[in-house]
mmCIF file of C-alpha atoms in Angstrom:
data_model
loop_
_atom_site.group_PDB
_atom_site.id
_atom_site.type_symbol
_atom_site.label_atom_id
_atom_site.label_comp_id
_atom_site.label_asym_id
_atom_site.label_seq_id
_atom_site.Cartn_x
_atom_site.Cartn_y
_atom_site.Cartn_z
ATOM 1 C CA UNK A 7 46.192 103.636 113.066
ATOM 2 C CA UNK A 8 46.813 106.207 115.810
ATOM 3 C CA UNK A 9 48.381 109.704 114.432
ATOM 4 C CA UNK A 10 51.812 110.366 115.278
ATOM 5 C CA UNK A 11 52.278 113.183 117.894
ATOM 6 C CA UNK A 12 54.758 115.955 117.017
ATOM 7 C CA UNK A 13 57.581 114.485 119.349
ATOM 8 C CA UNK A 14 57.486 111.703 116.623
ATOM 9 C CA UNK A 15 57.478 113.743 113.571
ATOM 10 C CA UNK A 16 60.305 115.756 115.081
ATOM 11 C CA UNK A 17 62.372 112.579 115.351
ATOM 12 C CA UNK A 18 61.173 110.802 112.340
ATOM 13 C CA UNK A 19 62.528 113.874 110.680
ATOM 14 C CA UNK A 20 66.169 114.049 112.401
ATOM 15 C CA UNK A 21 66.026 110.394 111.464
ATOM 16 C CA UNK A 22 65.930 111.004 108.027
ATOM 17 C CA UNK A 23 68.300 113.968 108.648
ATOM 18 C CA UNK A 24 71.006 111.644 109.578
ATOM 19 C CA UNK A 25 70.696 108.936 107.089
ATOM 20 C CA UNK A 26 71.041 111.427 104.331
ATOM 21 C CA UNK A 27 74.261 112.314 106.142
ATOM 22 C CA UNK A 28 75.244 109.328 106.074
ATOM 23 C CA UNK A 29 75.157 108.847 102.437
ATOM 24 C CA UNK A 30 77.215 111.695 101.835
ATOM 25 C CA UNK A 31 79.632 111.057 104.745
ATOM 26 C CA UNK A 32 81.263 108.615 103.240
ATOM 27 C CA UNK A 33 82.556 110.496 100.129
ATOM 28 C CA UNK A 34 83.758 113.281 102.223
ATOM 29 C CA UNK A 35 85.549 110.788 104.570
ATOM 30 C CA UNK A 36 87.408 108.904 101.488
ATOM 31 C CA UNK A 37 88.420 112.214 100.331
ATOM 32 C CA UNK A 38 90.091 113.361 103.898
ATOM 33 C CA UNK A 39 92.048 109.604 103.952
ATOM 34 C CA UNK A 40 93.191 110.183 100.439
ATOM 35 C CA UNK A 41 94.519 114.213 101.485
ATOM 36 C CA UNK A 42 96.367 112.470 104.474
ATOM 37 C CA UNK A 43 97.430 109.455 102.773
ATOM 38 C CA UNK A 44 99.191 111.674 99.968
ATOM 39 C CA UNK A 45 102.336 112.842 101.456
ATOM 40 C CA UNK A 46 104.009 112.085 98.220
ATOM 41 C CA UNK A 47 103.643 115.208 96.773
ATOM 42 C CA UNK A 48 105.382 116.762 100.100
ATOM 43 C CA UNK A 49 108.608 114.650 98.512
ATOM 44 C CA UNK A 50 111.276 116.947 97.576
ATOM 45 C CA UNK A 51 113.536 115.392 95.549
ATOM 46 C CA UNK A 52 116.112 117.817 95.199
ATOM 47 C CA UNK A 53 116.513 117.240 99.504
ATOM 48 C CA UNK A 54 115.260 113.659 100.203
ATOM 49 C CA UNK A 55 117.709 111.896 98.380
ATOM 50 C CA UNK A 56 120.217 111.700 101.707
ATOM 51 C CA UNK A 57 117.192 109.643 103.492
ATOM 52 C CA UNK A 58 117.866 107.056 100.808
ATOM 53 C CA UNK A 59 121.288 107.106 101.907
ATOM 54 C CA UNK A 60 120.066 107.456 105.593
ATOM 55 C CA UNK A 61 117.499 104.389 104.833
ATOM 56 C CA UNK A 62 120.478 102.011 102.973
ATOM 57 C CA UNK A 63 122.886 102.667 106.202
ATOM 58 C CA UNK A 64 120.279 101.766 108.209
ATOM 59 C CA UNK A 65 119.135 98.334 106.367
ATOM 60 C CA UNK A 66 123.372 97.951 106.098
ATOM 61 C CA UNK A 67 123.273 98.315 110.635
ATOM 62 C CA UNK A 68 120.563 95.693 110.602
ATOM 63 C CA UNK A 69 122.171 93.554 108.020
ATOM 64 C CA UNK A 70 125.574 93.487 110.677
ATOM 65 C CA UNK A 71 123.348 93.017 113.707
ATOM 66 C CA UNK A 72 121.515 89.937 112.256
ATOM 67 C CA UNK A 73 125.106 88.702 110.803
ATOM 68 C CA UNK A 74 126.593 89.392 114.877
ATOM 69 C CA UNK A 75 129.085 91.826 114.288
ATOM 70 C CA UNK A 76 126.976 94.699 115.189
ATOM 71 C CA UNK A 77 126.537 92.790 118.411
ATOM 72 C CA UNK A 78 129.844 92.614 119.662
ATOM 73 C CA UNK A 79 129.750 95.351 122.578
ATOM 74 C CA UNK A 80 132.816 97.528 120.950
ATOM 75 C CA UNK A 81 131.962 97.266 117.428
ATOM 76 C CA UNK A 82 128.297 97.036 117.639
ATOM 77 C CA UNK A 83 127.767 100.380 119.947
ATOM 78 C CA UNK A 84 130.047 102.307 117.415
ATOM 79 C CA UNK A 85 128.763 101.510 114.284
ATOM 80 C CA UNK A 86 125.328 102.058 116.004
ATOM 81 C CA UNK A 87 126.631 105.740 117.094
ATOM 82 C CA UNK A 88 127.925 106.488 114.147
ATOM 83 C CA UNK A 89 125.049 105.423 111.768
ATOM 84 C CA UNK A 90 122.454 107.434 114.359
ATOM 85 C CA UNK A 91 125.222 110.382 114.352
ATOM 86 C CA UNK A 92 124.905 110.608 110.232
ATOM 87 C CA UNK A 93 121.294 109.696 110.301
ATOM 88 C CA UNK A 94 120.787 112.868 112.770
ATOM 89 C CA UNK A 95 123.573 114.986 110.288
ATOM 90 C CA UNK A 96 121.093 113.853 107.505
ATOM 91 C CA UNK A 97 117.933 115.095 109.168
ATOM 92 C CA UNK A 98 119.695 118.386 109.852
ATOM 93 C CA UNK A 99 120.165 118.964 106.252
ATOM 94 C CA UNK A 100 116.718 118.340 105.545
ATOM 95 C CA UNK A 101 115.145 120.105 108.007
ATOM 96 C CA UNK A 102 112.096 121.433 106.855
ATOM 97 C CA UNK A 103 111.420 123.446 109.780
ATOM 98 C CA UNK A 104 111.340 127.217 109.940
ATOM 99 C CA UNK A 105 108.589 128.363 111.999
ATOM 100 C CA UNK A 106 107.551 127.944 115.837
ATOM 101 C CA UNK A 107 107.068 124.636 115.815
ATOM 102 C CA UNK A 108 110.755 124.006 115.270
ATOM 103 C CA UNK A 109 111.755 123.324 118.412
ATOM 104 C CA UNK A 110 108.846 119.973 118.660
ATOM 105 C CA UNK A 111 110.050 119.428 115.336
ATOM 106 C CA UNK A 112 113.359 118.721 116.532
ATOM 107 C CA UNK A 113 112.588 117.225 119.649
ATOM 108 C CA UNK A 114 110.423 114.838 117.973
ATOM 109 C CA UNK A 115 112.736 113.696 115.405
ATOM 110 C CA UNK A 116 115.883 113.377 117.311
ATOM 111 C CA UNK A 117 113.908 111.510 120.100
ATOM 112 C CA UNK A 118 113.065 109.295 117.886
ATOM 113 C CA UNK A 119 115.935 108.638 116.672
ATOM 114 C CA UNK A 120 117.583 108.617 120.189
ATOM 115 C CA UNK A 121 115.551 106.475 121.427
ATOM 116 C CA UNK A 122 115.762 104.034 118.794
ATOM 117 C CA UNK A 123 119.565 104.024 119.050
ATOM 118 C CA UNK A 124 119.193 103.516 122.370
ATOM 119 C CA UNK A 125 116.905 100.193 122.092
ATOM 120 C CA UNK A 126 119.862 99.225 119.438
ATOM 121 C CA UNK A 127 122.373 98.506 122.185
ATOM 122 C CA UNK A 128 120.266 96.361 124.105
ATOM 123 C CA UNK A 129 121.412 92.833 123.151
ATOM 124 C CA UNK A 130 118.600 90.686 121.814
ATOM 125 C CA UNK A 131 116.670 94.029 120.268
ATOM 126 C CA UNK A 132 119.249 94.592 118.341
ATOM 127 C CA UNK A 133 118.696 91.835 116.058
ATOM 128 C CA UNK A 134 115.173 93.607 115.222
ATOM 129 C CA UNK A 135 115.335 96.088 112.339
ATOM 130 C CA UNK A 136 114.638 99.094 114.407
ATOM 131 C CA UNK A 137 117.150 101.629 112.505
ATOM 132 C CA UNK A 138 115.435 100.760 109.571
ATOM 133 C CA UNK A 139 111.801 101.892 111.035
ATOM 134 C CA UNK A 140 113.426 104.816 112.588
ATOM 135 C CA UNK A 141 114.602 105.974 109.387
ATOM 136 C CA UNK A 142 111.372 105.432 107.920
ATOM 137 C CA UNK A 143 109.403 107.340 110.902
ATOM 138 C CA UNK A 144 111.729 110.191 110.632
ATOM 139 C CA UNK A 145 110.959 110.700 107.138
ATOM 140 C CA UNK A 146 106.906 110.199 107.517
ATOM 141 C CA UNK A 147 107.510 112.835 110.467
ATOM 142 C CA UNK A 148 109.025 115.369 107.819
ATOM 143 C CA UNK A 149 106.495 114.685 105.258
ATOM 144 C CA UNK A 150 104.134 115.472 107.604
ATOM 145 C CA UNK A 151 105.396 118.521 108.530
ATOM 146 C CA UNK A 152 105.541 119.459 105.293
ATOM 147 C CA UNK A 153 102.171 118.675 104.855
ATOM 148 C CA UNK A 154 101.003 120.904 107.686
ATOM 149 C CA UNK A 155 102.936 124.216 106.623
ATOM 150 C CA UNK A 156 101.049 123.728 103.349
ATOM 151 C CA UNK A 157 97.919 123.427 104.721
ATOM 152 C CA UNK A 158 98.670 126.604 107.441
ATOM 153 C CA UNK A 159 100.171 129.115 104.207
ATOM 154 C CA UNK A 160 96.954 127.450 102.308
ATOM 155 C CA UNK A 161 94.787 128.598 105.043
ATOM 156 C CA UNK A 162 96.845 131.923 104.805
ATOM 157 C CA UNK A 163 96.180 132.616 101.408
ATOM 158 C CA UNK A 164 92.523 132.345 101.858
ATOM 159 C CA UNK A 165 92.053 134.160 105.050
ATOM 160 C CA UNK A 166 93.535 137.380 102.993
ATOM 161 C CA UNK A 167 92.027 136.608 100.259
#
């Protein structure tokens, strides 16, 4: 049996390296899905209350477009403006921003929901629960947020520390 030259050792050892890695990467990576998947604990109560209310006018829009009166053209474009008008009221109150991001913040979230009330008044969308998943996509955006200050006035702490 010939004797391995040192270019082989070298990468018989990196080899070996990376499957240890590999056993541990795992754990780590489970960990990091589990940190991002638990926005829960970014839930205020005391505030997010009003996107139930925000969520059950939305369901209530979606419920009137699939029963055709939020697709007459009048009736159907106002209740739409007036549900996104008290959905954007409701993430006003809630706001969670207070730093330089604010401004994406904003933009994001009242896009969003822009843009979803816009896709509303196209007939035939309409009937598609979009409201509903804009409300929900609003709140996941706050939570996130949330989520990020923490980790920035975490990161905070320890830098001074």
């Amino acid at each position: 049996m010939p004797t391995p030259t040192a270019e082989q050792i070298r990468q018989a050892d990196k080899l070996q390296e990376a499957r240890q890695s590999v056993k541990k990467n795992p754990i780590k990576k489970i960990k990091e899905v589990a940190e991002a998947l638990s926005l829960g604990q970014y839930f205020n109560p005391f505030i997010d209350w009003l996107y139930g209310i925000a969520l059950s006018l939305a369901i209530l829009k979606d419920i009137l477009d699939l029963a055709m009166i939020g697709s007459l053209p009048g009736i159907g474009s106002i209740i739409t403006a007036m549900i996104s008008i008290t959905i954007g009221f409701i993430m006003f109150i809630t706001g969670s921003s207070s730093n330089k991001r604010m401004a994406k913040s904003i933009f994001k979230r009242y896009g969003t929901i822009l843009i979803g009330s816009l896709l509303e008044l196209v007939f035939g969308i309409n009937f598609l629960p979009i409201e509903t998943c804009i409300v929900i996509i609003v709140f996941y955006l706050t939570l996130k947020e949330r989520q990020q200050i923490a980790v920035e006035k975490q990161q905070l702490k320890e830098s001074y520390a």
